[in-house]
Each structure stands twice: as C-alpha cells, then as structure tokens.
Amino acid sequence: MAAETASGGKSSLSSSHGSPSGITPQRSSLTPSVSGLSTEAPYQFLDVAIDNSRGTPQAPTIELWGHGLELMHHYVLHTANTMSIRPDMQHVWRAVMPEIGYDCPFVMHGILTIAALHKGYLIPSERDKYLDLAASHQNAGLEAFRALLHTVDDNNWIPFFCFASLILFYVASDPVRMNKEHSLEDSPDVTSLFVFVRGIRAILEPYQSRLGKTNFGPMAQGVWIVDPGDPEYKDVFEALDYLTAFFKESLSDVAQDDYTTAVVELEKAAYLMAHAGANLEVGMIIFWPYIISENIMADIQSKNPYAMVLLSYFAVLFCVMEPTYWFLRGWSRRLIDMVDARLAGLPVLLEAVKWPRKQILDFSGHYCTVGSLR
C-alpha cells in the first residue's frame, strides 16, 4: 500500500527502496549511535543530560550549597515519594539513595538536582531559581560521573547505578523544564531520552542481576504477571493489533520484522500497566526504548513517517503515566503534535494515528487515566 502525498500522488514509503528500514540517518562519527554508544566517544550519550537551556550554570558555590539542606529536606519529605508508587521503592529513593550520596558527591548532586527540579515544578513563582539550581547540580554531578565511569567494576557499581537512575528522571523531565511558549521546533527530542536509556543500560546491564542482593532489591522487582484480557486496556490491545496489521500490509518484509516486534514490546508494556492498575512504575515503559532494534531507533531519529506512527502509540502509554509522575507531564501532547506535523500531507498515515491522537487530545489539560482509554 503506497501512502498518498500532499500533492495527491503516491509516495514510495512502503516500497523496498523507500521503506523505513532502508533509511539511514546521516550521523557523524562522533554522534552517539542508535545503541547509545560510540566507539570513538563511548560516553557521548551523556551529553543529552547536560542542561544548556539555563545558560552556563556556575559550579555549586558555598552560596549554592547553602540551599543543600533545603533541597535535601524537600527530597526526603516530598520528592522521593513522587518517584515511585510502591512503598518499598519509595523507601529506596527516600532512605537508601541518600546513604550512598553521603559518600559519593555525584550521587548527592543527583539527589539535589531532582529536589530542585521538583520545587521548581511546584513553585512557579520561583521556577527560574530552582531550575538554575537543578542545572548547576546536574552538570556538576554529570562531570564527575563521566570522569569516573570508565572505572566502574564489580566492587563500585552501586553509586554509578544510583546516579544513572537519578539522571534518568532529569532527562525525562525535558517537557517540564521547557517554557510553555516554546514552539514545535523547540519541542523536547524524544530520541535524546531513548539514546540516554540505551547508553546507560548498555554500560550498567552487567550489574543489574546483582540488584536483588542489595538494598536496592525492590528496584529489581517488577510486575511481570500480566493479563492481556484486562478490560481496562481492551481498546489499547485492540489498537496495537490494528497497528501490527497496518505495518504488515504497508511495509516490506524486512521492515515488517522490526516494526511488528516493536509493537509486541509495546504490548508487553501495556500488559504490565494493565496488571499494575494504579501502581504504575516508570520502568514499565522505559524499557521499550532499550529493547527496540537499531533500525527502529535510526528511523525514529530520522523521523521516518512509519516510525512516527509507531511513536504515536508509545505516546499513549506516556499519557497514562502523566497523572502519576509529574516529571513526565507534557510528553504525550508534544509527541503527538510532532507526529502530526511530520505526517502532514500523508492521509493514510494520519488515519493510522487517529486512535492515539484521540486518546491524547481528549484528555489534554486534565490528564489521562487508565480507565479512560476508551
């Protein structure tokens, strides 16, 4: 099936020559690869976590550190409990993580970063002040983390895991940190989040199996028993079945495999969320950027139209998370706006994103709920 162009002709998007898997983004040798790592600059994926939007934040001074007690107090009393729903995981964020931070400066910077970001979110009148503090601590922590990352081993991996977990929240908060008046061109780049997730996971994956034997054990435990017949997610599963059929009809055999596999992984995320009910955890959707193929990742980076269709369905899962997690708010609407802009003039593909667009736009301004995805 060929997609129609704005001029009424036929595009070659579904042909073997122009199929999504045949498109390779023009990346320089120093650009992070789609896997998140580059042989020339193995830690360059960390650049996406550098916050340059606040100008050039100064390194934390005595005056800035004077806010440390305030931020730590806020983190322990308020922020930590917003980072998870499960009480055992909240305990990890609230008590275990700071214990590591006492002995590791870059982990402490990470904690204060998230606390400052949260205060900036809660107090609009002091937003700039706290975002500046967040950027300062973030960049200082990232500098130390990057300098020592090559030393990670079986004996010292825990602080690196802690900071990587904290920094993920910061990278994921891109829409929250943006000014509301930003144009579509300035919208947060989801590929930065994906590249970061893939890069961090590639480095720390060898140590993941050890989490269960540490005080971070709750973070290794997830909701893995799922019920695909859950009525709350009936429309989600039906929509994903449609998406699979659409890709099979529209794409070449080579591209089909990558895209239908990506949909299967989206279904797994939906299963986890359906089983969790109100106890949603960020990890239920964050694993998807890591597990998709490099072809899909390259297509997302190059804004291939079929990758935009796939991304629109992922945005619905973001929408489900947004009422629970303040740092994710804004992603779903910005993503669907980006998808619509990219697919303008391609009515067949716009029709394919009709369902995710409706789910997201229907609840703009008052957030989606799991039971409302119908």
C-alpha positions as a printed NumPy array, in Angstrom:
array([[  0.   ,   0.   ,   0.   ],
       [  1.524,   3.307,  -1.024],
       [  0.842,   6.396,   1.065],
       [ -0.603,   9.439,  -0.677],
       [  1.43 ,  12.625,  -0.764],
       [  0.094,  16.14 ,  -0.217],
       [  0.015,  16.644,  -3.976],
       [ -2.202,  13.616,  -4.47 ],
       [  0.499,  11.385,  -5.902],
       [  1.914,   8.228,  -4.424],
       [  4.936,   8.183,  -2.186],
       [  7.404,   5.319,  -2.116],
       [  7.392,   4.992,   1.669],
       [  6.235,   1.399,   1.51 ],
       [  8.426,   0.343,  -1.375],
       [ 11.55 ,  -1.669,  -0.794],
       [ 13.659,   1.306,  -1.815],
       [ 11.942,   3.792,   0.476],
       [ 10.932,   1.508,   3.304],
       [ 11.723,   2.701,   6.831],
       [ 14.424,   0.103,   7.403],
       [ 16.202,   1.368,   4.308],
       [ 16.633,   4.868,   5.686],
       [ 19.899,   5.515,   7.471],
       [ 20.253,   8.836,   9.328],
       [ 23.304,  10.842,   8.329],
       [ 25.247,  10.728,  11.563],
       [ 28.781,  11.915,  12.044],
       [ 31.352,   9.595,  13.535],
       [ 31.054,  11.444,  16.844],
       [ 27.28 ,  11.272,  17.106],
       [ 26.028,   8.696,  19.629],
       [ 24.994,   5.608,  17.728],
       [ 21.45 ,   4.36 ,  17.93 ],
       [ 22.588,   1.853,  20.524],
       [ 23.617,   4.769,  22.718],
       [ 27.343,   4.094,  22.485],
       [ 30.004,   5.215,  20.033],
       [ 33.406,   3.591,  19.724],
       [ 35.035,   6.974,  19.145],
       [ 33.315,   8.682,  22.094],
       [ 31.766,   5.933,  24.259],
       [ 30.188,   8.276,  26.795],
       [ 28.928,  10.959,  24.438],
       [ 25.363,   9.791,  25.008],
       [ 25.68 ,  11.572,  28.367],
       [ 25.722,  14.897,  26.525],
       [ 21.94 ,  14.737,  26.249],
       [ 21.802,  15.15 ,  30.037],
       [ 23.764,  18.41 ,  30.016],
       [ 21.37 ,  21.294,  30.583],
       [ 22.407,  24.239,  28.418],
       [ 18.971,  25.85 ,  28.481],
       [ 19.842,  27.805,  31.612],
       [ 22.857,  29.489,  30.04 ],
       [ 26.104,  28.256,  31.605],
       [ 25.282,  27.421,  35.225],
       [ 28.118,  28.046,  37.613],
       [ 29.565,  25.198,  39.603],
       [ 27.974,  24.919,  43.051],
       [ 29.469,  27.578,  45.343],
       [ 29.16 ,  27.966,  49.095],
       [ 26.06 ,  30.07 ,  48.461],
       [ 24.543,  27.404,  46.228],
       [ 25.418,  24.673,  48.684],
       [ 23.555,  26.757,  51.257],
       [ 20.42 ,  25.506,  49.552],
       [ 21.569,  21.937,  50.067],
       [ 19.797,  21.41 ,  53.375],
       [ 16.619,  22.93 ,  51.987],
       [ 16.723,  20.674,  48.945],
       [ 17.599,  17.535,  50.898],
       [ 14.773,  18.263,  53.324],
       [ 12.363,  18.626,  50.408],
       [ 13.693,  15.48 ,  48.737],
       [ 13.23 ,  13.277,  51.803],
       [  9.812,  14.641,  52.748],
       [  8.268,  15.106,  49.324],
       [ 10.221,  14.315,  46.159],
       [ 11.237,  10.73 ,  46.957],
       [  7.627,   9.632,  47.309],
       [  6.779,  11.005,  43.846],
       [  9.369,   8.826,  42.116],
       [  7.515,   5.57 ,  42.677],
       [  4.16 ,   4.25 ,  43.854],
       [  5.289,   1.116,  45.684],
       [  6.228,   1.768,  49.333],
       [  9.318,  -0.44 ,  49.139],
       [ 10.646,   1.528,  46.18 ],
       [  9.776,   4.822,  47.843],
       [ 11.939,   3.69 ,  50.759],
       [ 14.836,   3.095,  48.373],
       [ 14.54 ,   6.614,  46.957],
       [ 13.955,   8.238,  50.345],
       [ 16.455,   6.416,  52.573],
       [ 18.815,   4.123,  50.668],
       [ 19.754,   6.534,  47.878],
       [ 20.802,   9.366,  50.262],
       [ 23.006,   6.942,  52.205],
       [ 25.005,   6.37 ,  49.026],
       [ 25.047,  10.115,  48.389],
       [ 26.699,  10.842,  51.737],
       [ 29.837,   9.084,  50.494],
       [ 29.583,   9.914,  46.79 ],
       [ 29.411,  13.569,  45.69 ],
       [ 27.986,  12.915,  42.241],
       [ 25.095,  10.917,  43.719],
       [ 24.416,  13.776,  46.138],
       [ 24.408,  16.189,  43.204],
       [ 21.861,  13.93 ,  41.514],
       [ 19.589,  13.933,  44.563],
       [ 19.725,  17.719,  44.888],
       [ 19.094,  18.058,  41.151],
       [ 15.792,  16.196,  41.342],
       [ 14.76 ,  18.015,  44.518],
       [ 15.411,  21.409,  42.902],
       [ 13.575,  20.363,  39.754],
       [ 10.589,  19.281,  41.832],
       [ 10.491,  22.549,  43.771],
       [ 10.679,  24.493,  40.524],
       [  7.706,  22.498,  39.276],
       [  5.702,  23.096,  42.455],
       [  6.502,  26.809,  42.866],
       [  6.053,  28.587,  39.512],
       [  6.97 ,  31.971,  41.003],
       [ 10.444,  30.62 ,  41.842],
       [ 10.772,  28.343,  38.846],
       [ 13.867,  30.024,  37.391],
       [ 15.69 ,  29.98 ,  40.71 ],
       [ 15.182,  26.26 ,  41.227],
       [ 15.779,  25.294,  37.61 ],
       [ 19.116,  27.121,  37.81 ],
       [ 19.958,  25.165,  40.952],
       [ 18.904,  21.923,  39.281],
       [ 21.033,  22.618,  36.202],
       [ 24.027,  23.536,  38.351],
       [ 23.895,  20.332,  40.388],
       [ 23.075,  18.241,  37.331],
       [ 26.048,  19.45 ,  35.328],
       [ 28.44 ,  19.18 ,  38.28 ],
       [ 27.294,  15.641,  39.039],
       [ 27.45 ,  14.627,  35.401],
       [ 31.018,  15.895,  35.073],
       [ 32.196,  13.753,  37.994],
       [ 30.152,  10.758,  36.856],
       [ 31.588,  10.906,  33.344],
       [ 35.153,  11.248,  34.627],
       [ 34.862,   8.078,  36.714],
       [ 32.567,   5.954,  34.563],
       [ 35.465,   4.094,  32.971],
       [ 36.374,   2.761,  36.438],
       [ 33.046,   1.006,  37.091],
       [ 33.539,  -2.594,  38.175],
       [ 32.12 ,  -5.359,  40.353],
       [ 33.091,  -3.534,  43.529],
       [ 31.962,   0.041,  42.92 ],
       [ 28.974,  -0.145,  40.539],
       [ 26.293,   0.889,  43.046],
       [ 26.984,   4.678,  43.049],
       [ 27.013,   4.646,  39.251],
       [ 23.684,   2.842,  39.224],
       [ 22.282,   5.405,  41.677],
       [ 23.318,   8.425,  39.647],
       [ 22.15 ,   6.856,  36.386],
       [ 18.742,   6.223,  37.958],
       [ 18.514,   9.818,  39.168],
       [ 19.729,  11.359,  35.934],
       [ 17.067,   9.438,  34.023],
       [ 14.393,  11.466,  35.803],
       [ 16.126,  14.669,  34.773],
       [ 16.429,  13.691,  31.117],
       [ 12.808,  12.511,  31.139],
       [ 11.665,  15.865,  32.543],
       [ 12.539,  17.759,  29.36 ],
       [  8.958,  18.991,  28.696],
       [  8.59 ,  20.071,  32.335],
       [ 11.769,  22.158,  32.109],
       [ 10.697,  23.835,  28.871],
       [  8.824,  27.102,  28.772],
       [  5.199,  26.611,  27.776],
       [  5.533,  29.089,  24.923],
       [  8.195,  27.023,  23.141],
       [  7.345,  26.309,  19.515],
       [  7.092,  22.858,  17.96 ],
       [ 10.618,  23.27 ,  16.613],
       [ 11.815,  23.602,  20.206],
       [  9.89 ,  20.563,  21.408],
       [ 11.784,  18.027,  23.523],
       [ 13.653,  15.464,  21.483],
       [ 12.464,  12.01 ,  22.459],
       [ 15.482,  10.494,  20.709],
       [ 17.696,  12.09 ,  23.368],
       [ 15.781,  10.206,  26.045],
       [ 15.974,   6.993,  24.028],
       [ 19.714,   7.346,  23.342],
       [ 20.363,   8.022,  27.023],
       [ 18.367,   4.979,  28.155],
       [ 20.178,   2.737,  25.671],
       [ 23.616,   4.078,  26.576],
       [ 23.194,   3.782,  30.335],
       [ 21.638,   0.334,  30.07 ],
       [ 24.466,  -0.929,  27.856],
       [ 27.052,   0.079,  30.461],
       [ 25.241,  -0.981,  33.632],
       [ 23.39 ,  -4.07 ,  32.384],
       [ 26.134,  -6.465,  33.625],
       [ 25.325,  -5.399,  37.189],
       [ 21.51 ,  -5.441,  37.003],
       [ 21.265,  -9.044,  38.173],
       [ 23.008,  -8.089,  41.417],
       [ 20.392,  -5.56 ,  42.481],
       [ 18.268,  -8.184,  44.188],
       [ 21.042,  -8.924,  46.678],
       [ 21.442,  -5.286,  47.737],
       [ 19.332,  -2.677,  49.493],
       [ 18.134,  -1.726,  46.021],
       [ 16.374,  -5.077,  45.657],
       [ 12.883,  -3.552,  45.236],
       [ 14.062,  -1.84 ,  42.046],
       [ 14.807,  -5.251,  40.544],
       [ 11.288,  -6.481,  41.214],
       [  8.549,  -5.621,  38.762],
       [  5.012,  -6.58 ,  37.869],
       [  5.692,  -9.305,  35.34 ],
       [  2.498, -11.388,  35.559],
       [  0.118,  -9.823,  33.081],
       [ -3.435, -10.34 ,  31.906],
       [ -3.99 ,  -9.427,  28.233],
       [ -7.72 ,  -9.755,  28.82 ],
       [ -7.853,  -6.882,  31.31 ],
       [-10.962,  -4.85 ,  30.332],
       [ -9.35 ,  -1.549,  31.339],
       [ -6.886,  -1.926,  28.464],
       [ -9.133,  -3.668,  25.946],
       [ -9.001,  -0.757,  23.489],
       [ -5.233,  -0.464,  23.863],
       [ -4.681,  -4.091,  22.895],
       [ -7.139,  -3.824,  20.005],
       [ -5.368,  -0.694,  18.757],
       [ -1.994,  -2.429,  18.913],
       [ -3.432,  -5.371,  16.967],
       [ -4.531,  -2.876,  14.319],
       [ -1.056,  -1.332,  14.29 ],
       [  0.541,  -4.735,  13.687],
       [ -1.819,  -5.408,  10.778],
       [ -1.127,  -1.947,   9.358],
       [  2.634,  -2.494,   9.354],
       [  2.267,  -5.946,   7.793],
       [  0.172,  -4.504,   4.991],
       [  2.273,  -1.386,   4.419],
       [  5.908,  -2.405,   4.826],
       [  8.378,  -4.642,   3.047],
       [  9.16 ,  -7.995,   4.656],
       [ 12.483,  -6.75 ,   6.037],
       [ 10.939,  -3.708,   7.727],
       [  7.937,  -5.706,   8.944],
       [ 10.012,  -7.78 ,  11.333],
       [ 11.464,  -4.771,  13.141],
       [  8.171,  -2.905,  13.348],
       [  5.943,  -5.792,  14.397],
       [  8.498,  -6.789,  17.042],
       [  8.443,  -3.221,  18.364],
       [  4.646,  -3.441,  18.628],
       [  4.947,  -6.723,  20.55 ],
       [  7.209,  -4.943,  23.037],
       [  4.669,  -2.121,  23.337],
       [  2.055,  -4.753,  24.128],
       [  4.271,  -6.059,  26.919],
       [  4.412,  -2.565,  28.402],
       [  0.627,  -2.293,  28.163],
       [  0.25 ,  -5.701,  29.843],
       [  2.449,  -4.583,  32.73 ],
       [  0.483,  -1.378,  33.156],
       [ -2.851,  -3.182,  32.979],
       [ -1.798,  -5.604,  35.69 ],
       [ -0.364,  -2.84 ,  37.87 ],
       [ -3.601,  -0.867,  37.923],
       [ -2.982,   2.269,  39.977],
       [  0.512,   1.079,  40.934],
       [  2.236,   2.222,  37.76 ],
       [  6.034,   2.356,  37.696],
       [  8.139,   4.304,  35.204],
       [ 10.183,   1.23 ,  34.327],
       [  7.113,  -0.322,  32.714],
       [  7.549,   1.912,  29.67 ],
       [ 11.195,   2.997,  29.898],
       [ 12.397,  -0.494,  28.937],
       [ 10.88 ,  -0.068,  25.449],
       [ 13.477,   2.428,  24.106],
       [ 16.21 ,  -0.024,  25.056],
       [ 14.687,  -3.112,  23.533],
       [ 13.686,  -1.77 ,  20.102],
       [ 16.01 ,  -2.603,  17.22 ],
       [ 18.704,  -0.292,  15.921],
       [ 16.763,   0.032,  12.645],
       [ 13.723,   1.335,  14.518],
       [ 15.898,   3.666,  16.575],
       [ 17.501,   5.047,  13.413],
       [ 14.059,   5.557,  11.874],
       [ 12.883,   7.456,  14.958],
       [ 15.981,   9.651,  14.845],
       [ 15.362,  10.48 ,  11.184],
       [ 11.607,  10.972,  11.788],
       [ 10.692,   8.309,   9.272],
       [  6.895,   8.526,   8.794],
       [  6.279,   4.914,   9.817],
       [  8.404,   5.387,  12.923],
       [  6.241,   8.401,  13.765],
       [  3.156,   6.178,  13.567],
       [  4.802,   3.747,  15.986],
       [  5.854,   6.579,  18.292],
       [  2.294,   7.893,  18.486],
       [  1.168,   4.645,  20.139],
       [  4.07 ,   4.818,  22.577],
       [  2.885,   8.356,  23.411],
       [ -0.422,   6.935,  24.667],
       [  1.452,   4.958,  27.318],
       [  3.237,   8.178,  28.284],
       [ -0.205,   9.764,  28.62 ],
       [ -1.277,   7.059,  31.056],
       [  1.788,   7.766,  33.2  ],
       [  1.496,  11.554,  33.275],
       [ -1.141,  11.893,  36.037],
       [  1.054,   9.844,  38.365],
       [  4.504,  11.199,  37.514],
       [  4.925,  14.966,  37.353],
       [  8.311,  14.739,  35.615],
       [  6.747,  13.013,  32.571],
       [  3.987,  15.55 ,  32.047],
       [  3.833,  17.123,  28.628],
       [  5.478,  14.316,  26.658],
       [  2.359,  12.789,  25.098],
       [  0.932,  16.05 ,  23.756],
       [  4.273,  17.227,  22.391],
       [  4.893,  13.872,  20.729],
       [  1.521,  13.731,  19.021],
       [  1.968,  17.321,  17.803],
       [  5.345,  16.353,  16.342],
       [  3.83 ,  13.263,  14.696],
       [  1.   ,  15.284,  13.15 ],
       [  3.455,  17.837,  11.77 ],
       [  5.65 ,  15.124,  10.249],
       [  2.724,  13.247,   8.688],
       [  1.032,  16.322,   7.222],
       [  0.034,  15.532,   3.643],
       [  0.103,  11.766,   4.208],
       [ -3.574,  10.959,   4.872],
       [ -3.125,   7.187,   5.016],
       [ -0.579,   7.513,   7.801],
       [ -2.586,  10.236,   9.562],
       [ -5.506,   7.812,   9.617],
       [ -3.247,   5.242,  11.283],
       [ -2.587,   7.624,  14.194],
       [ -6.241,   8.588,  14.609],
       [ -6.719,   6.444,  17.717],
       [ -3.631,   7.589,  19.67 ],
       [ -4.334,  11.22 ,  18.742],
       [ -7.877,  10.943,  20.113],
       [ -6.702,   9.388,  23.379],
       [ -4.134,  12.118,  23.957],
       [ -6.066,  15.169,  22.751],
       [ -9.291,  14.179,  24.519],
       [ -7.511,  14.401,  27.839],
       [ -5.19 ,  17.343,  27.26 ],
       [ -5.373,  19.651,  30.239],
       [ -6.823,  17.094,  32.61 ],
       [ -4.579,  14.056,  32.069],
       [ -5.46 ,  10.559,  31.002],
       [ -6.493,   7.868,  33.433],
       [ -6.158,   4.152,  32.841],
       [ -9.903,   3.62 ,  32.784],
       [-10.423,   6.476,  30.327],
       [ -8.551,   4.939,  27.413],
       [-11.687,   4.026,  25.535]])
